[in-house]
mmCIF file of C-alpha atoms and ligand atoms in Angstrom:
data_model
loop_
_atom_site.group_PDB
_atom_site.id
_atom_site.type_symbol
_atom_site.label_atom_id
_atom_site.label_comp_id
_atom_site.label_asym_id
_atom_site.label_seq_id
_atom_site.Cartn_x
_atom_site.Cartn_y
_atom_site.Cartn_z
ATOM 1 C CA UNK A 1 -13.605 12.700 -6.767
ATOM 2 C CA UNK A 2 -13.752 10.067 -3.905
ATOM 3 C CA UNK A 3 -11.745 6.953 -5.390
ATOM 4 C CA UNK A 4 -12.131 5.112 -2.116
ATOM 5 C CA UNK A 5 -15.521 5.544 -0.105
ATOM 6 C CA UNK A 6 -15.916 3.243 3.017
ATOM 7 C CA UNK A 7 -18.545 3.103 4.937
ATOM 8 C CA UNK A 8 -19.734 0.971 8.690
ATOM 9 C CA UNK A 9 -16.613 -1.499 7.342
ATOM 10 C CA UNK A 10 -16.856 -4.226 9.872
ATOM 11 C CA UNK A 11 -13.968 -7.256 9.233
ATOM 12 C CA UNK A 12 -14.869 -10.257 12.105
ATOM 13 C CA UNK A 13 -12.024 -13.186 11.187
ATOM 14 C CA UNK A 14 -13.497 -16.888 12.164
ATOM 15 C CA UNK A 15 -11.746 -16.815 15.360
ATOM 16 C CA UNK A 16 -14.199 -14.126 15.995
ATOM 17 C CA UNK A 17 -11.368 -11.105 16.540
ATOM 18 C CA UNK A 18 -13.291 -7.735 15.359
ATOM 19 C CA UNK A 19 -10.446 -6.539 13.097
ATOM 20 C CA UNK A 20 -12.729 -3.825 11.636
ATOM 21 C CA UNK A 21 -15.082 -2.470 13.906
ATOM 22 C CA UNK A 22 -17.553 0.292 11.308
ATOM 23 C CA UNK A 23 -14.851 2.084 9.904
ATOM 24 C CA UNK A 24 -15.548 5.053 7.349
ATOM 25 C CA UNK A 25 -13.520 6.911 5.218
ATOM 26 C CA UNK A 26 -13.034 8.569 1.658
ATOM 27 C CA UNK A 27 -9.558 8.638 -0.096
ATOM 28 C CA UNK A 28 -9.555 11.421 -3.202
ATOM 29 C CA UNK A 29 -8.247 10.559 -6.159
ATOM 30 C CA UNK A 30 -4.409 11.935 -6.559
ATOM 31 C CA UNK A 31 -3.742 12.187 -2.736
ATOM 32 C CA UNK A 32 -1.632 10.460 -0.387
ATOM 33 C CA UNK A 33 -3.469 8.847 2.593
ATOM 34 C CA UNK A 34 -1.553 7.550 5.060
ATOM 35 C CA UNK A 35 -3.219 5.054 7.620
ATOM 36 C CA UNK A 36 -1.773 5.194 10.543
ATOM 37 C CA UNK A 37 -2.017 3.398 13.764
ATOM 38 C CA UNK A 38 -0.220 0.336 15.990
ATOM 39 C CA UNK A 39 0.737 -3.354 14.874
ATOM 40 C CA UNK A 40 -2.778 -5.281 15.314
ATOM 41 C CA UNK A 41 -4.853 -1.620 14.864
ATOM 42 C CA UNK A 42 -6.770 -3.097 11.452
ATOM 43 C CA UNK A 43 -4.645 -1.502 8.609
ATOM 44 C CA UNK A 44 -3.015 -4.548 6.844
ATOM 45 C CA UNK A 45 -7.120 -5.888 7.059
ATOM 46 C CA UNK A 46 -8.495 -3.118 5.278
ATOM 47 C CA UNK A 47 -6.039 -3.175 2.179
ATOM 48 C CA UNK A 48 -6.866 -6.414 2.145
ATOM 49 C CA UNK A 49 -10.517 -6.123 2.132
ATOM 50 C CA UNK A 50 -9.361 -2.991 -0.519
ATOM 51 C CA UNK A 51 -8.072 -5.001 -2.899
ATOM 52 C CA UNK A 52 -10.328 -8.150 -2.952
ATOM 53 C CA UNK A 53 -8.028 -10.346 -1.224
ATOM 54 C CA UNK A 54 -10.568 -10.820 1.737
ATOM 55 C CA UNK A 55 -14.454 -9.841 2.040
ATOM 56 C CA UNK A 56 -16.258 -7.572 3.876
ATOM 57 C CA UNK A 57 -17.941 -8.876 6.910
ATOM 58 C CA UNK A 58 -20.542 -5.956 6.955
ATOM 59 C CA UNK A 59 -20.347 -2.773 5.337
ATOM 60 C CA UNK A 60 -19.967 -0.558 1.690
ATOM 61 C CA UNK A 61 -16.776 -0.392 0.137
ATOM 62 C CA UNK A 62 -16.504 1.420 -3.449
ATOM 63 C CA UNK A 63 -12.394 1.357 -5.502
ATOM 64 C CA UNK A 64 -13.227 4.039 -8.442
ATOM 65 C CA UNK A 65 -16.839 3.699 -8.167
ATOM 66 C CA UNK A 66 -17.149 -0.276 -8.325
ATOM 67 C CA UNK A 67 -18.341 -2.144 -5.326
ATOM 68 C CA UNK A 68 -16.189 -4.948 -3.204
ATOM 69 C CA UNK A 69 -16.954 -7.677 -3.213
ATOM 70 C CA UNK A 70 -19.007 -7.559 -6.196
ATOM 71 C CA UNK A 71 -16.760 -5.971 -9.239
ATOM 72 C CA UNK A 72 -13.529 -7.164 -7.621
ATOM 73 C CA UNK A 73 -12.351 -8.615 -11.414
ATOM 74 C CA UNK A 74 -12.878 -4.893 -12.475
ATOM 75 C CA UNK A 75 -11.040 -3.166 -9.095
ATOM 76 C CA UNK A 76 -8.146 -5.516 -9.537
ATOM 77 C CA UNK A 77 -7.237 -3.667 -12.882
ATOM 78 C CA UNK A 78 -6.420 -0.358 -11.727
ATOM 79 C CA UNK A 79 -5.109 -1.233 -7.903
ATOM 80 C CA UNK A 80 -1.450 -2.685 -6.958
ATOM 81 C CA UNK A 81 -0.654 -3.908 -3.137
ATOM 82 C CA UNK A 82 2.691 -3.661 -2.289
ATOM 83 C CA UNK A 83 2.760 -5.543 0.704
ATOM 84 C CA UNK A 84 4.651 -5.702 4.117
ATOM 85 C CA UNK A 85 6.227 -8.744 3.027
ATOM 86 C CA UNK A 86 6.955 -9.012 -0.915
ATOM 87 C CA UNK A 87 8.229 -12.530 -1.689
ATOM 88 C CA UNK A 88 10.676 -11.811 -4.900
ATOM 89 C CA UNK A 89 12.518 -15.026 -6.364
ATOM 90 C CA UNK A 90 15.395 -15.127 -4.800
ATOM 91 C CA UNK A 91 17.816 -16.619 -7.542
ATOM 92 C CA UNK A 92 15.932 -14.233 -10.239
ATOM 93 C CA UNK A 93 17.462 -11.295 -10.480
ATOM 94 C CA UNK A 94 16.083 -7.330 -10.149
ATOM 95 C CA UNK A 95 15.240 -7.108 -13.900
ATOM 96 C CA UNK A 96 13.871 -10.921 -14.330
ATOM 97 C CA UNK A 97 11.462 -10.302 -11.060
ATOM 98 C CA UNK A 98 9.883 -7.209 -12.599
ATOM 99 C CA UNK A 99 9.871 -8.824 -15.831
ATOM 100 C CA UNK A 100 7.667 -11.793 -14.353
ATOM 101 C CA UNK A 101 5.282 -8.764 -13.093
ATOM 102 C CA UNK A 102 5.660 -7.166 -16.490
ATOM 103 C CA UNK A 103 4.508 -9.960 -18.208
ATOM 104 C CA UNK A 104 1.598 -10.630 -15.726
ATOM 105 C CA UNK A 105 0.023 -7.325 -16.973
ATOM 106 C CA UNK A 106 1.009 -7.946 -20.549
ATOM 107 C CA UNK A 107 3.122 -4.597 -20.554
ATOM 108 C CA UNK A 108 6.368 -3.510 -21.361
ATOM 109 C CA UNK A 109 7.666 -0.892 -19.668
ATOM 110 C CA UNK A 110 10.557 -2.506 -17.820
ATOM 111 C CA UNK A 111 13.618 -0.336 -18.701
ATOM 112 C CA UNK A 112 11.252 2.729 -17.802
ATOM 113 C CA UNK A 113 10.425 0.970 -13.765
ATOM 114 C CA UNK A 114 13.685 0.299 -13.484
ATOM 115 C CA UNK A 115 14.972 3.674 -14.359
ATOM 116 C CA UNK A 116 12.704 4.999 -12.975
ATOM 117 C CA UNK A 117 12.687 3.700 -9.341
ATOM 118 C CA UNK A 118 16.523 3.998 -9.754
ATOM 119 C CA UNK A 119 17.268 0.177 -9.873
ATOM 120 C CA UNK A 120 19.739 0.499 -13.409
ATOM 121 C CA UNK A 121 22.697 -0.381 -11.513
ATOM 122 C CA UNK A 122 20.988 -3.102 -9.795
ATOM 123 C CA UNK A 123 19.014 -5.016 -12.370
ATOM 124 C CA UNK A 124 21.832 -8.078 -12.866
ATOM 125 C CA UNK A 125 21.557 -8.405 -8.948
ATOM 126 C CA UNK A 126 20.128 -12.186 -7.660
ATOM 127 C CA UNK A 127 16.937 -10.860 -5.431
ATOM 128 C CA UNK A 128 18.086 -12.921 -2.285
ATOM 129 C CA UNK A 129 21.424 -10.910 -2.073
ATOM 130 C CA UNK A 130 19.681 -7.761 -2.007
ATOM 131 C CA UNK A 131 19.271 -5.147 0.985
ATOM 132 C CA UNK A 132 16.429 -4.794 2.722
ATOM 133 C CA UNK A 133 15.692 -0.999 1.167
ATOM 134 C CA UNK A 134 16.380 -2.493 -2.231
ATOM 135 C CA UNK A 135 14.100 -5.240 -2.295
ATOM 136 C CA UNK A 136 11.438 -2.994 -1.432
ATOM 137 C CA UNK A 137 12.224 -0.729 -3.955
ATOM 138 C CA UNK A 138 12.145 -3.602 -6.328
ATOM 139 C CA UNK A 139 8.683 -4.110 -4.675
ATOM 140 C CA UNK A 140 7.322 -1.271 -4.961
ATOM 141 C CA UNK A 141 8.544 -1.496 -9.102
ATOM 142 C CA UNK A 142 6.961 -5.112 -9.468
ATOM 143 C CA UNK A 143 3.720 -2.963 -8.106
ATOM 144 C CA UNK A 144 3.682 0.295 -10.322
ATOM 145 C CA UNK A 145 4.530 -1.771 -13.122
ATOM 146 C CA UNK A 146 1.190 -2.672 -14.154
ATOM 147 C CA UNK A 147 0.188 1.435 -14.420
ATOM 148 C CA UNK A 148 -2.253 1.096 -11.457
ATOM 149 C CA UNK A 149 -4.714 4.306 -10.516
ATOM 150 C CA UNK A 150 -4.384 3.380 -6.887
ATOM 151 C CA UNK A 151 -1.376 1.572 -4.667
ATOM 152 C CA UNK A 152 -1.290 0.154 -1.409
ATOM 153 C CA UNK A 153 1.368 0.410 0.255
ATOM 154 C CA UNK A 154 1.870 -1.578 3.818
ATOM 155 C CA UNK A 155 4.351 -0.452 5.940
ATOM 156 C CA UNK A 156 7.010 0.263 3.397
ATOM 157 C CA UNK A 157 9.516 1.374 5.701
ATOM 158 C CA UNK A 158 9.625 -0.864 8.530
ATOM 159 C CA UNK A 159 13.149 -2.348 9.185
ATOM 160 C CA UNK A 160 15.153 0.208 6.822
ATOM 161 C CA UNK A 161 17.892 2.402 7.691
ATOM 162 C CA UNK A 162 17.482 6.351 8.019
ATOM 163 C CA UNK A 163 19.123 6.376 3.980
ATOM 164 C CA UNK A 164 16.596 3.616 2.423
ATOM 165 C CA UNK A 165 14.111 5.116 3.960
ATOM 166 C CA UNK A 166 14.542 8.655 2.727
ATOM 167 C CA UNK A 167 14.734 7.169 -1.077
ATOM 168 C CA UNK A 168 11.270 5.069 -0.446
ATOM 169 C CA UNK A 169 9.787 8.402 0.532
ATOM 170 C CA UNK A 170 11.055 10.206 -2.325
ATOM 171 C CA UNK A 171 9.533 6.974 -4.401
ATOM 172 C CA UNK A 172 6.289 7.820 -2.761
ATOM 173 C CA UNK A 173 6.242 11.972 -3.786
ATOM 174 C CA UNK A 174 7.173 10.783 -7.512
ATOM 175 C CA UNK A 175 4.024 8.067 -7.042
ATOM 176 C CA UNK A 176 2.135 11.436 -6.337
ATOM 177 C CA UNK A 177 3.415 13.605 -9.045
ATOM 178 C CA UNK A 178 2.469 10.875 -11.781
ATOM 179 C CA UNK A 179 -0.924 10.924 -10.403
ATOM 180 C CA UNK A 180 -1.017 7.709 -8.492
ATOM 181 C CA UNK A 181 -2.901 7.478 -5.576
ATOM 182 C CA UNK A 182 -0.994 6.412 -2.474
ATOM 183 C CA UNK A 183 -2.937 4.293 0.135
ATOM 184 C CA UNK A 184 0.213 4.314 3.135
ATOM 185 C CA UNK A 185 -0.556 2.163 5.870
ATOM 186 C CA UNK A 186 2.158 2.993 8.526
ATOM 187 C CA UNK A 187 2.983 3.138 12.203
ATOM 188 C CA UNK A 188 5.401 5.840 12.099
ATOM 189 C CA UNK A 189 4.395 9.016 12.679
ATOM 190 C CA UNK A 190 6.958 11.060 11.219
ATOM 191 C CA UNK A 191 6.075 9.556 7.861
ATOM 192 C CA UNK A 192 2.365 9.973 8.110
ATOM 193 C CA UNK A 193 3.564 13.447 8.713
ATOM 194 C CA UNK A 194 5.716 13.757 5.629
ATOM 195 C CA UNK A 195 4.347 12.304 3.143
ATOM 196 C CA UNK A 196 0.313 12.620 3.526
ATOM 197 C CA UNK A 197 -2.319 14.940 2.597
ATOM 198 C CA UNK A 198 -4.505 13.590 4.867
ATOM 199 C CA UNK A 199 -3.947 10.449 7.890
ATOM 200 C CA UNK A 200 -6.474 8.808 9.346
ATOM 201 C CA UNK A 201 -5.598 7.292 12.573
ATOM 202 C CA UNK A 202 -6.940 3.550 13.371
ATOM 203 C CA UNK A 203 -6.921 2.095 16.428
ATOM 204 C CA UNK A 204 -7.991 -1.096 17.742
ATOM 205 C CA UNK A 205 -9.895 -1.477 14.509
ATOM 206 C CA UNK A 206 -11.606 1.720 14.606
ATOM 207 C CA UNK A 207 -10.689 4.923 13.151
ATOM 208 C CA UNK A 208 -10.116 7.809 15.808
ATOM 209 C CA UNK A 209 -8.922 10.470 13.729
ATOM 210 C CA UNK A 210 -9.315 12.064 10.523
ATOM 211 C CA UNK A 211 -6.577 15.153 10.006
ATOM 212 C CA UNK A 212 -4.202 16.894 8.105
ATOM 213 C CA UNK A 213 -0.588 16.128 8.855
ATOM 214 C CA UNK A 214 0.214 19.448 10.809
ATOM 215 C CA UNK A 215 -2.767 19.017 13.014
ATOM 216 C CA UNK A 216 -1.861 15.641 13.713
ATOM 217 C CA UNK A 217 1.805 16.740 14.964
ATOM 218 C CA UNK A 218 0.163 19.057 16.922
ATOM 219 C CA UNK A 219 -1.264 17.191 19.089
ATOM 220 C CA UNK A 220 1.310 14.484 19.862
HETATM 221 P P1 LIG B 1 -2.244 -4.175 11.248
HETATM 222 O O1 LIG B 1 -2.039 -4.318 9.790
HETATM 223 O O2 LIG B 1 -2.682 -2.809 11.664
HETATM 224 O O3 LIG B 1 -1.050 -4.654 12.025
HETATM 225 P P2 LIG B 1 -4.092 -6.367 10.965
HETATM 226 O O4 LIG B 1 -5.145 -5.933 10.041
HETATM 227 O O5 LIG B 1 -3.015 -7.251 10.453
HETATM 228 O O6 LIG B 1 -3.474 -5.095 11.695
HETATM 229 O O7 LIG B 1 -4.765 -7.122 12.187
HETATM 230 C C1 LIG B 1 -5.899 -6.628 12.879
HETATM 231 C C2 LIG B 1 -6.349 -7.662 13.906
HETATM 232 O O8 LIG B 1 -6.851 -8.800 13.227
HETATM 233 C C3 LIG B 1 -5.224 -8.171 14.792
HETATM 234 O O9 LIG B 1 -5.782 -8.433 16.053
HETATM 235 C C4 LIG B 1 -4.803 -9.466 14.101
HETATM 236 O O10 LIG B 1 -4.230 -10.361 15.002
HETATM 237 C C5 LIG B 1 -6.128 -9.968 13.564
HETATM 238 N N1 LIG B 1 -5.982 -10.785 12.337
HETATM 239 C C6 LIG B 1 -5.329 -10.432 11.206
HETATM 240 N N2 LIG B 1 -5.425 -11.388 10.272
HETATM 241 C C7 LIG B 1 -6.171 -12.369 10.841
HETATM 242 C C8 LIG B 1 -6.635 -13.638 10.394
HETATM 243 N N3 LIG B 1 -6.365 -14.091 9.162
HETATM 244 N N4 LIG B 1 -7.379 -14.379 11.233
HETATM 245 C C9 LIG B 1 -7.670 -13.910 12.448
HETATM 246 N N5 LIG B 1 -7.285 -12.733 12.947
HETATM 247 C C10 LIG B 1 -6.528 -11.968 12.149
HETATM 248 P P1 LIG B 2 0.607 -7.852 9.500
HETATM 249 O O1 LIG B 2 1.211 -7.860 8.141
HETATM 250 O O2 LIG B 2 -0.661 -7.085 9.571
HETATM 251 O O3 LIG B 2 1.540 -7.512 10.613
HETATM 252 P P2 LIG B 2 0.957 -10.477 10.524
HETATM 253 O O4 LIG B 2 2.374 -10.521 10.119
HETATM 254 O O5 LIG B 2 0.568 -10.296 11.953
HETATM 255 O O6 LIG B 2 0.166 -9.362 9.695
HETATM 256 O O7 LIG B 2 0.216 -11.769 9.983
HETATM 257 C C1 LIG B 2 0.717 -12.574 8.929
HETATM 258 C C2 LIG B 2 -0.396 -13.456 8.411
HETATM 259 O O8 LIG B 2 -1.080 -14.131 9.475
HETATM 260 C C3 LIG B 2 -1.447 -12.658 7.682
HETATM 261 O O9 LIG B 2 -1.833 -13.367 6.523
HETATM 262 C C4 LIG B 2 -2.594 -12.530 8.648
HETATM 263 O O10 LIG B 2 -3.821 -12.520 7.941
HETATM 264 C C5 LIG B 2 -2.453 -13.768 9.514
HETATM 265 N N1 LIG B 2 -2.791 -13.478 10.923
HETATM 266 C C6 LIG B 2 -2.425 -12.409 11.623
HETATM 267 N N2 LIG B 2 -2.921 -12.431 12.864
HETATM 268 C C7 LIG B 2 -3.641 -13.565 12.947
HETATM 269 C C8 LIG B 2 -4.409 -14.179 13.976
HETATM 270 N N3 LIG B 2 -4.581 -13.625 15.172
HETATM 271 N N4 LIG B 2 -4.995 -15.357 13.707
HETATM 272 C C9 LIG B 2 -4.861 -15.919 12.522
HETATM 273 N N5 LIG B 2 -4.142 -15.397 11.496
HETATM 274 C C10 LIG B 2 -3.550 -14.235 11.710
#
């Protein structure tokens, strides 16, 4: 089943910049698509417009068979955006910030996120004083939390070290294996190549390729 289907997306901000210029795509449920393409291509735009932050300017967009922008209250239960820049409290620590998440959803499964995103040794750690590959760990925990069918993830690696990188990728595969279908917008190619089942390459807010990872590598 298609759990994304998007079709002639067109974005146009006031300022009259096309951001989205007929994009079309389908995301299957349990894959990893990765989004790839330049700072400015359109990717941050369409998770937006994904997850009912913003509205389409033109354009179908169905999340798990309900329409944006008109079942958005419905969408917003079963997708999490974890997004380029997460803003944790600071002077709250690991455990307290996914506990403010965990109490959002009404859910309790805080010891299991934090286990399982490997954050145990962490959890009495102030936010602020965190490294850059922790916090978005913690990020991508605050995000998961809420048992989502579908996550966005924007540019989860940008700014990390070879190491933190690595363990956000490994984060991504066990997303995968629980079933959770990964939305990856990303300029690097390498983890486009890596991680995906499919990539679909934008470009200047329009979507030049639709591949596999291998055939993608190919060519560059
Ligand atoms: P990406 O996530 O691929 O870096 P974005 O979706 O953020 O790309 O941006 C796509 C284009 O839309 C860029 O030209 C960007 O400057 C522009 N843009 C993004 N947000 C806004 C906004 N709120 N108002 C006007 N233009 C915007
Ligand atoms: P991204 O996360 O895609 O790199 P930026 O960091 O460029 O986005 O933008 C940060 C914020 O500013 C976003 O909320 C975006 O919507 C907005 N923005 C981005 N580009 C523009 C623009 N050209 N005009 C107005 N707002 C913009």
């Amino acid at each position: 089943m298609d759990i994304i289907v998007i079709e002639d997306l067109w974005k146009v901000y006031k300022n009259g910049i096309e951001a989205l210029r007929g994009i079309s795509l389908r995301v299957r449920e349990g894959e990893v698509f990765s989004f790839l393409g330049p700072n400015g291509a359109g990717k941050t735009t369409t998770i937006k417009i994904l997850s009912c932050i913003l509205k389409p300017t033109k354009g179908k967009v169905t999340v798990a068979g309900y329409e944006v922008p008109k079942d958005c209250k419905k969408i917003r239960e079963i997708v999490s955006v974890v997004p380029q820049e997460f803003q944790g409290f600071s002077d709250l620590t690991v455990r307290e910030n996914i506990q403010y998440f965990a109490k959002l959803y009404k859910v309790n499964n805080v010891d299991d996120v934090i286990e399982e995103l490997g954050l145990k040794e962490h959890q009495n750690k102030k936010f602020g004083e965190l490294s850059g590959g922790l916090k978005r760990r913690v990020a991508i925990a605050c995000g998961i939390i809420g048992n989502p069918k579908l996550i966005y993830l924007d540019e989860p690696t940008v700014g990390l070290d070879p190491k933190s990188r690595r363990s956000i990728w490994e984060i991504v595969k066990s997303l995968k294996d629980k079933g959770i279908t990964v939305f990856l917008a990303t300029h690097y190619l390498d983890e486009a190549e890596k991680l995906s089942d499919r990539v679909a390459v934008i470009y200047k807010g329009k979507i030049v390729k639709l591949s596999t990872p291998s055939e993608l590598v190919d060519e560059f």
